Amino acid sequence: MRILELERVASGYGSVAVLRGVSLHVNVGEIVTLIGANGAGKSTLLMTLFGQPRAAGGRILLDGVDITQRPTHHLAGLGMALVPEGRRIFPGMTVAENLAMGAVSVPEEAMPEVERVRERVFHLFPILAERAGQRAGTLSGGEQQMLAIGRAMMSRPRVLLLDEPSLGLAPLVIRRIFTVLREIAAEGTTLFLVEQNANQALRLANRGYVLVNGEIRMEGSGEALLADPEVRRAYLGGH
Ligand SMILES: Nc1ncnc2c1ncn2[C@@H]1O[C@H](COP(=O)(O)OP(=O)(O)O)[C@@H](O)[C@H]1O
Ligand SMILES: [Mg+2]
């Protein structure tokens, strides 16, 4: 069953076309990755899911329902949560306050469930529990990424969207984060992540797509793409 589907989605900024008819889908329970070079349109694709920018053509379906023209503020409550590029945590607020911000759109009656999600976030990222009272701006880059993922989890998404979670982080920290992403997926959350770090992303993913200049160039299982000569040459340093 498809949780998310894009049908020939076009998007861009003013007269500048970025996505040129992108079609892809994510099944319930899958980990899907979209890999592509800097400037390929990965962030634009994720932002278009939230109507910023609004798709200029094609259709976006969530659970089979057309959400292409839904106002952005309606989209937050539908079960998608985005971990944005560059984390975008609130540096002056504490770790605990940042997590609480992730749950602002959760209805009152669901707050006991939010408490359980907070405990789960602290279990997955113990460092966040240790630093709960600390200003988020004092965290390391890796800890800020963990916080951004935790904050997104607080809205209890069915599909978690991640924009280059490995960007700028040391290999050991990246490994830690990808291990947790695997755990989050194993607990039933669908993952769709965009990455330049093709190696880690394709190892994690069930399926992947390659975005080149706003178009899907290739698709296949994570394993098949990892073994593909063109992917290896373009995204894996030719090894
Ligand atoms: N807010 C914006 N206004 C105009 N052009 C933009 C904006 N954001 C991104 N772009 C352009 O859109 C293209 C795709 O960018 P982006 O989606 O950020 O790619 P990626 O995330 O794959 O690096 C790039 O050419 C970029 O310069
Ligand atoms: Mg980007």
Short mmCIF file of C-alpha atoms and ligand atoms in Angstrom, two decimals:
data_model
loop_
_atom_site.label_atom_id
_atom_site.label_comp_id
_atom_site.label_asym_id
_atom_site.label_seq_id
_atom_site.Cartn_x
_atom_site.Cartn_y
_atom_site.Cartn_z
CA MET A 1 0.00 0.00 0.00
CA ARG A 2 1.31 3.41 -0.97
CA ILE A 3 1.56 6.00 1.77
CA LEU A 4 3.08 8.65 -0.48
CA GLU A 5 3.00 9.01 -4.23
CA LEU A 6 4.18 11.69 -6.63
CA GLU A 7 2.79 11.69 -10.15
CA ARG A 8 4.74 13.77 -12.66
CA VAL A 9 5.28 16.54 -10.10
CA ALA A 10 6.66 19.80 -11.44
CA SER A 11 7.91 22.47 -9.08
CA GLY A 12 10.25 25.41 -8.89
CA TYR A 13 10.68 29.02 -7.91
CA GLY A 14 8.89 31.60 -10.01
CA SER A 15 9.86 30.95 -13.60
CA VAL A 16 12.74 28.65 -12.57
CA ALA A 17 11.74 25.00 -13.06
CA VAL A 18 13.47 22.61 -10.62
CA LEU A 19 11.42 19.38 -10.64
CA ARG A 20 10.50 18.29 -14.17
CA GLY A 21 7.78 15.71 -13.82
CA VAL A 22 8.97 13.57 -10.92
CA SER A 23 7.11 10.29 -10.27
CA LEU A 24 7.94 8.13 -7.29
CA HIS A 25 6.21 6.31 -4.47
CA VAL A 26 6.81 5.14 -0.93
CA ASN A 27 5.01 2.06 0.43
CA VAL A 28 3.86 1.77 4.02
CA GLY A 29 6.72 0.50 6.19
CA GLU A 30 9.41 1.05 3.57
CA ILE A 31 12.65 2.98 3.78
CA VAL A 32 13.04 4.83 0.50
CA THR A 33 15.88 7.13 -0.42
CA LEU A 34 16.32 9.71 -3.14
CA ILE A 35 19.93 10.39 -3.94
CA GLY A 36 21.24 13.24 -6.00
CA ALA A 37 24.00 15.78 -6.29
CA ASN A 38 23.92 19.23 -4.77
CA GLY A 39 21.32 21.29 -6.64
CA ALA A 40 19.48 18.30 -8.14
CA GLY A 41 16.23 19.38 -6.45
CA LYS A 42 16.08 17.09 -3.40
CA SER A 43 15.13 19.80 -0.89
CA THR A 44 12.70 21.33 -3.36
CA LEU A 45 10.98 17.95 -3.65
CA LEU A 46 10.56 17.63 0.13
CA MET A 47 9.39 21.22 0.49
CA THR A 48 6.90 20.78 -2.35
CA LEU A 49 5.23 18.02 -0.31
CA PHE A 50 4.39 20.78 2.16
CA GLY A 51 3.31 23.26 -0.52
CA GLN A 52 6.39 25.49 -0.18
CA PRO A 53 6.82 25.89 -3.11
CA ARG A 54 3.46 24.69 -4.37
CA ALA A 55 3.58 22.03 -7.12
CA ALA A 56 3.16 23.66 -10.52
CA GLY A 57 1.98 20.41 -12.10
CA GLY A 58 1.26 16.77 -11.36
CA ARG A 59 -0.24 15.27 -8.22
CA ILE A 60 0.89 14.42 -4.69
CA LEU A 61 -1.07 11.66 -2.96
CA LEU A 62 -0.96 10.80 0.74
CA ASP A 63 -2.75 7.53 1.53
CA GLY A 64 -4.18 7.77 -1.96
CA VAL A 65 -5.74 11.18 -1.26
CA ASP A 66 -4.75 14.12 -3.47
CA ILE A 67 -3.10 16.72 -1.22
CA THR A 68 -1.47 18.78 -3.98
CA GLN A 69 -3.47 21.92 -3.29
CA ARG A 70 -3.93 21.59 0.48
CA PRO A 71 -2.89 24.66 2.48
CA THR A 72 0.47 24.15 4.20
CA HIS A 73 -0.99 24.43 7.72
CA HIS A 74 -3.36 21.52 6.98
CA LEU A 75 -0.52 19.29 5.83
CA ALA A 76 1.23 19.12 9.21
CA GLY A 77 -1.65 17.19 10.79
CA LEU A 78 -1.81 14.50 8.12
CA GLY A 79 1.03 12.32 9.36
CA MET A 80 4.08 13.68 7.56
CA ALA A 81 6.95 15.24 9.51
CA LEU A 82 10.05 16.81 7.99
CA VAL A 83 13.54 16.89 9.45
CA PRO A 84 14.75 19.89 7.44
CA GLU A 85 18.13 20.42 5.84
CA GLY A 86 20.50 22.04 8.32
CA ARG A 87 18.42 20.80 11.33
CA ARG A 88 16.73 24.20 12.03
CA ILE A 89 16.49 23.63 15.76
CA PHE A 90 15.72 26.60 18.02
CA PRO A 91 19.17 27.38 19.48
CA GLY A 92 17.97 29.60 22.33
CA MET A 93 15.47 27.05 23.60
CA THR A 94 16.35 23.99 25.66
CA VAL A 95 16.43 20.48 24.26
CA ALA A 96 13.17 19.69 26.09
CA GLU A 97 11.50 22.83 24.73
CA ASN A 98 12.60 21.97 21.19
CA LEU A 99 11.03 18.54 21.55
CA ALA A 100 7.83 20.09 22.88
CA MET A 101 7.70 22.30 19.77
CA GLY A 102 7.43 19.14 17.70
CA ALA A 103 4.18 18.28 19.45
CA VAL A 104 2.42 21.66 19.21
CA SER A 105 -0.12 20.45 16.67
CA VAL A 106 -0.94 17.28 18.63
CA PRO A 107 -4.47 17.41 20.11
CA GLU A 108 -4.85 17.51 23.90
CA GLU A 109 -6.28 14.00 24.20
CA ALA A 110 -3.19 12.57 22.54
CA MET A 111 -0.75 14.11 25.04
CA PRO A 112 -0.24 10.90 27.06
CA GLU A 113 0.93 9.30 23.82
CA VAL A 114 3.32 12.23 23.28
CA GLU A 115 4.84 11.46 26.69
CA ARG A 116 5.57 7.95 25.48
CA VAL A 117 7.13 9.29 22.28
CA ARG A 118 9.37 11.59 24.34
CA GLU A 119 10.54 8.59 26.35
CA ARG A 120 11.21 6.73 23.13
CA VAL A 121 13.23 9.65 21.76
CA PHE A 122 15.27 9.72 24.99
CA HIS A 123 15.77 5.97 24.73
CA LEU A 124 16.97 6.22 21.11
CA PHE A 125 19.15 9.26 21.82
CA PRO A 126 20.21 9.09 25.51
CA ILE A 127 22.34 12.21 25.05
CA LEU A 128 19.13 14.23 24.58
CA ALA A 129 17.87 13.06 27.98
CA GLU A 130 21.17 14.02 29.58
CA ARG A 131 21.03 17.46 27.95
CA ALA A 132 17.27 18.03 28.27
CA GLY A 133 17.70 21.29 30.21
CA GLN A 134 20.54 22.62 28.09
CA ARG A 135 20.16 25.22 25.34
CA ALA A 136 20.01 23.48 21.99
CA GLY A 137 22.54 25.92 20.50
CA THR A 138 25.23 24.43 22.74
CA LEU A 139 24.84 20.93 21.25
CA SER A 140 27.28 19.49 18.72
CA GLY A 141 26.17 19.15 15.09
CA GLY A 142 25.41 15.46 15.55
CA GLU A 143 23.39 16.10 18.71
CA GLN A 144 21.46 18.86 16.94
CA GLN A 145 20.62 16.39 14.16
CA MET A 146 19.42 13.90 16.78
CA LEU A 147 17.30 16.66 18.31
CA ALA A 148 15.83 17.56 14.90
CA ILE A 149 14.89 13.90 14.34
CA GLY A 150 13.46 13.66 17.87
CA ARG A 151 11.45 16.83 17.38
CA ALA A 152 9.96 15.48 14.15
CA MET A 153 9.07 12.22 15.91
CA MET A 154 7.12 14.15 18.55
CA SER A 155 4.31 14.79 16.06
CA ARG A 156 3.95 10.99 15.77
CA PRO A 157 4.36 10.91 11.99
CA ARG A 158 3.46 7.87 9.93
CA VAL A 159 6.01 8.98 7.37
CA LEU A 160 9.20 10.70 8.44
CA LEU A 161 10.93 12.80 5.77
CA LEU A 162 14.61 13.57 6.23
CA ASP A 163 16.66 16.10 4.27
CA GLU A 164 20.33 15.05 4.29
CA PRO A 165 20.57 13.91 7.91
CA SER A 166 24.26 13.07 7.45
CA LEU A 167 25.30 16.48 6.10
CA GLY A 168 28.44 17.82 7.75
CA LEU A 169 28.70 15.06 10.35
CA ALA A 170 31.61 12.78 11.20
CA PRO A 171 31.42 9.15 9.99
CA LEU A 172 30.92 7.75 13.49
CA VAL A 173 28.04 10.12 14.19
CA ILE A 174 26.48 9.30 10.82
CA ARG A 175 26.62 5.60 11.65
CA ARG A 176 24.89 6.24 14.98
CA ILE A 177 22.13 8.26 13.33
CA PHE A 178 21.54 5.69 10.58
CA THR A 179 21.38 2.92 13.18
CA VAL A 180 18.63 4.83 14.97
CA LEU A 181 16.80 5.48 11.69
CA ARG A 182 16.77 1.73 11.13
CA GLU A 183 15.25 1.28 14.61
CA ILE A 184 12.62 3.94 13.97
CA ALA A 185 11.66 2.17 10.75
CA ALA A 186 11.60 -1.22 12.49
CA GLU A 187 9.08 0.20 14.96
CA GLY A 188 6.72 0.95 12.09
CA THR A 189 7.45 4.47 10.86
CA THR A 190 7.87 4.82 7.09
CA LEU A 191 11.04 6.70 6.09
CA PHE A 192 11.78 8.78 3.03
CA LEU A 193 15.19 10.35 3.06
CA VAL A 194 17.07 12.43 0.53
CA GLU A 195 20.84 12.26 0.63
CA GLN A 196 24.05 13.14 -1.15
CA ASN A 197 25.66 10.47 1.03
CA ALA A 198 24.56 7.71 -1.34
CA ASN A 199 26.55 4.95 0.30
CA GLN A 200 24.91 5.11 3.74
CA ALA A 201 21.49 5.96 2.34
CA LEU A 202 21.39 3.08 -0.14
CA ARG A 203 22.60 0.63 2.51
CA LEU A 204 19.73 1.71 4.75
CA ALA A 205 17.01 1.83 2.10
CA ASN A 206 14.79 -0.89 0.68
CA ARG A 207 14.48 1.12 -2.52
CA GLY A 208 16.05 4.17 -4.01
CA TYR A 209 15.71 6.74 -6.75
CA VAL A 210 18.40 8.83 -8.40
CA LEU A 211 17.48 12.45 -9.10
CA VAL A 212 19.47 14.27 -11.77
CA ASN A 213 18.64 17.84 -12.67
CA GLY A 214 15.05 17.58 -11.44
CA GLU A 215 14.31 14.23 -13.13
CA ILE A 216 14.34 10.64 -11.92
CA ARG A 217 17.23 9.02 -13.76
CA MET A 218 17.16 5.56 -12.15
CA GLU A 219 15.30 3.52 -9.60
CA GLY A 220 15.80 0.16 -7.98
CA SER A 221 16.50 -1.70 -4.78
CA GLY A 222 19.14 -0.19 -2.51
CA GLU A 223 21.39 -3.14 -3.34
CA ALA A 224 20.93 -2.83 -7.09
CA LEU A 225 21.69 0.90 -7.07
CA LEU A 226 24.75 0.36 -4.86
CA ALA A 227 26.07 -2.09 -7.44
CA ASP A 228 25.21 0.05 -10.47
CA PRO A 229 28.31 1.30 -12.31
CA GLU A 230 26.82 4.72 -13.08
CA VAL A 231 25.75 5.23 -9.46
CA ARG A 232 29.17 4.12 -8.27
CA ARG A 233 30.92 6.49 -10.60
CA ALA A 234 28.71 9.51 -9.90
CA TYR A 235 27.84 9.11 -6.19
CA LEU A 236 30.22 6.67 -4.57
CA GLY A 237 33.55 8.06 -5.65
CA GLY A 238 34.00 5.30 -8.21
CA HIS A 239 34.91 2.57 -5.71
N1 LIG B 1 14.33 29.53 -2.59
C1 LIG B 1 14.86 29.36 -3.82
N2 LIG B 1 14.72 30.28 -4.78
C2 LIG B 1 15.23 30.10 -6.03
N3 LIG B 1 15.94 29.00 -6.40
C3 LIG B 1 16.13 28.06 -5.47
C4 LIG B 1 15.60 28.17 -4.13
N4 LIG B 1 15.97 27.06 -3.45
C5 LIG B 1 16.66 26.29 -4.30
N5 LIG B 1 16.77 26.89 -5.51
C6 LIG B 1 17.43 26.32 -6.70
O1 LIG B 1 16.75 25.13 -7.05
C7 LIG B 1 17.68 24.13 -7.48
C8 LIG B 1 17.52 22.89 -6.63
O2 LIG B 1 17.86 23.20 -5.28
P1 LIG B 1 17.61 22.20 -4.09
O3 LIG B 1 16.23 21.68 -4.17
O4 LIG B 1 18.01 22.91 -2.86
O5 LIG B 1 18.64 21.04 -4.45
P2 LIG B 1 19.31 19.94 -3.51
O6 LIG B 1 18.54 19.90 -2.24
O7 LIG B 1 19.25 18.67 -4.30
O8 LIG B 1 20.73 20.38 -3.30
C9 LIG B 1 19.06 24.77 -7.37
O9 LIG B 1 19.43 25.24 -8.64
C10 LIG B 1 18.86 25.93 -6.42
O10 LIG B 1 19.74 26.97 -6.69
MG MG B 2 19.13 20.18 -0.28
#
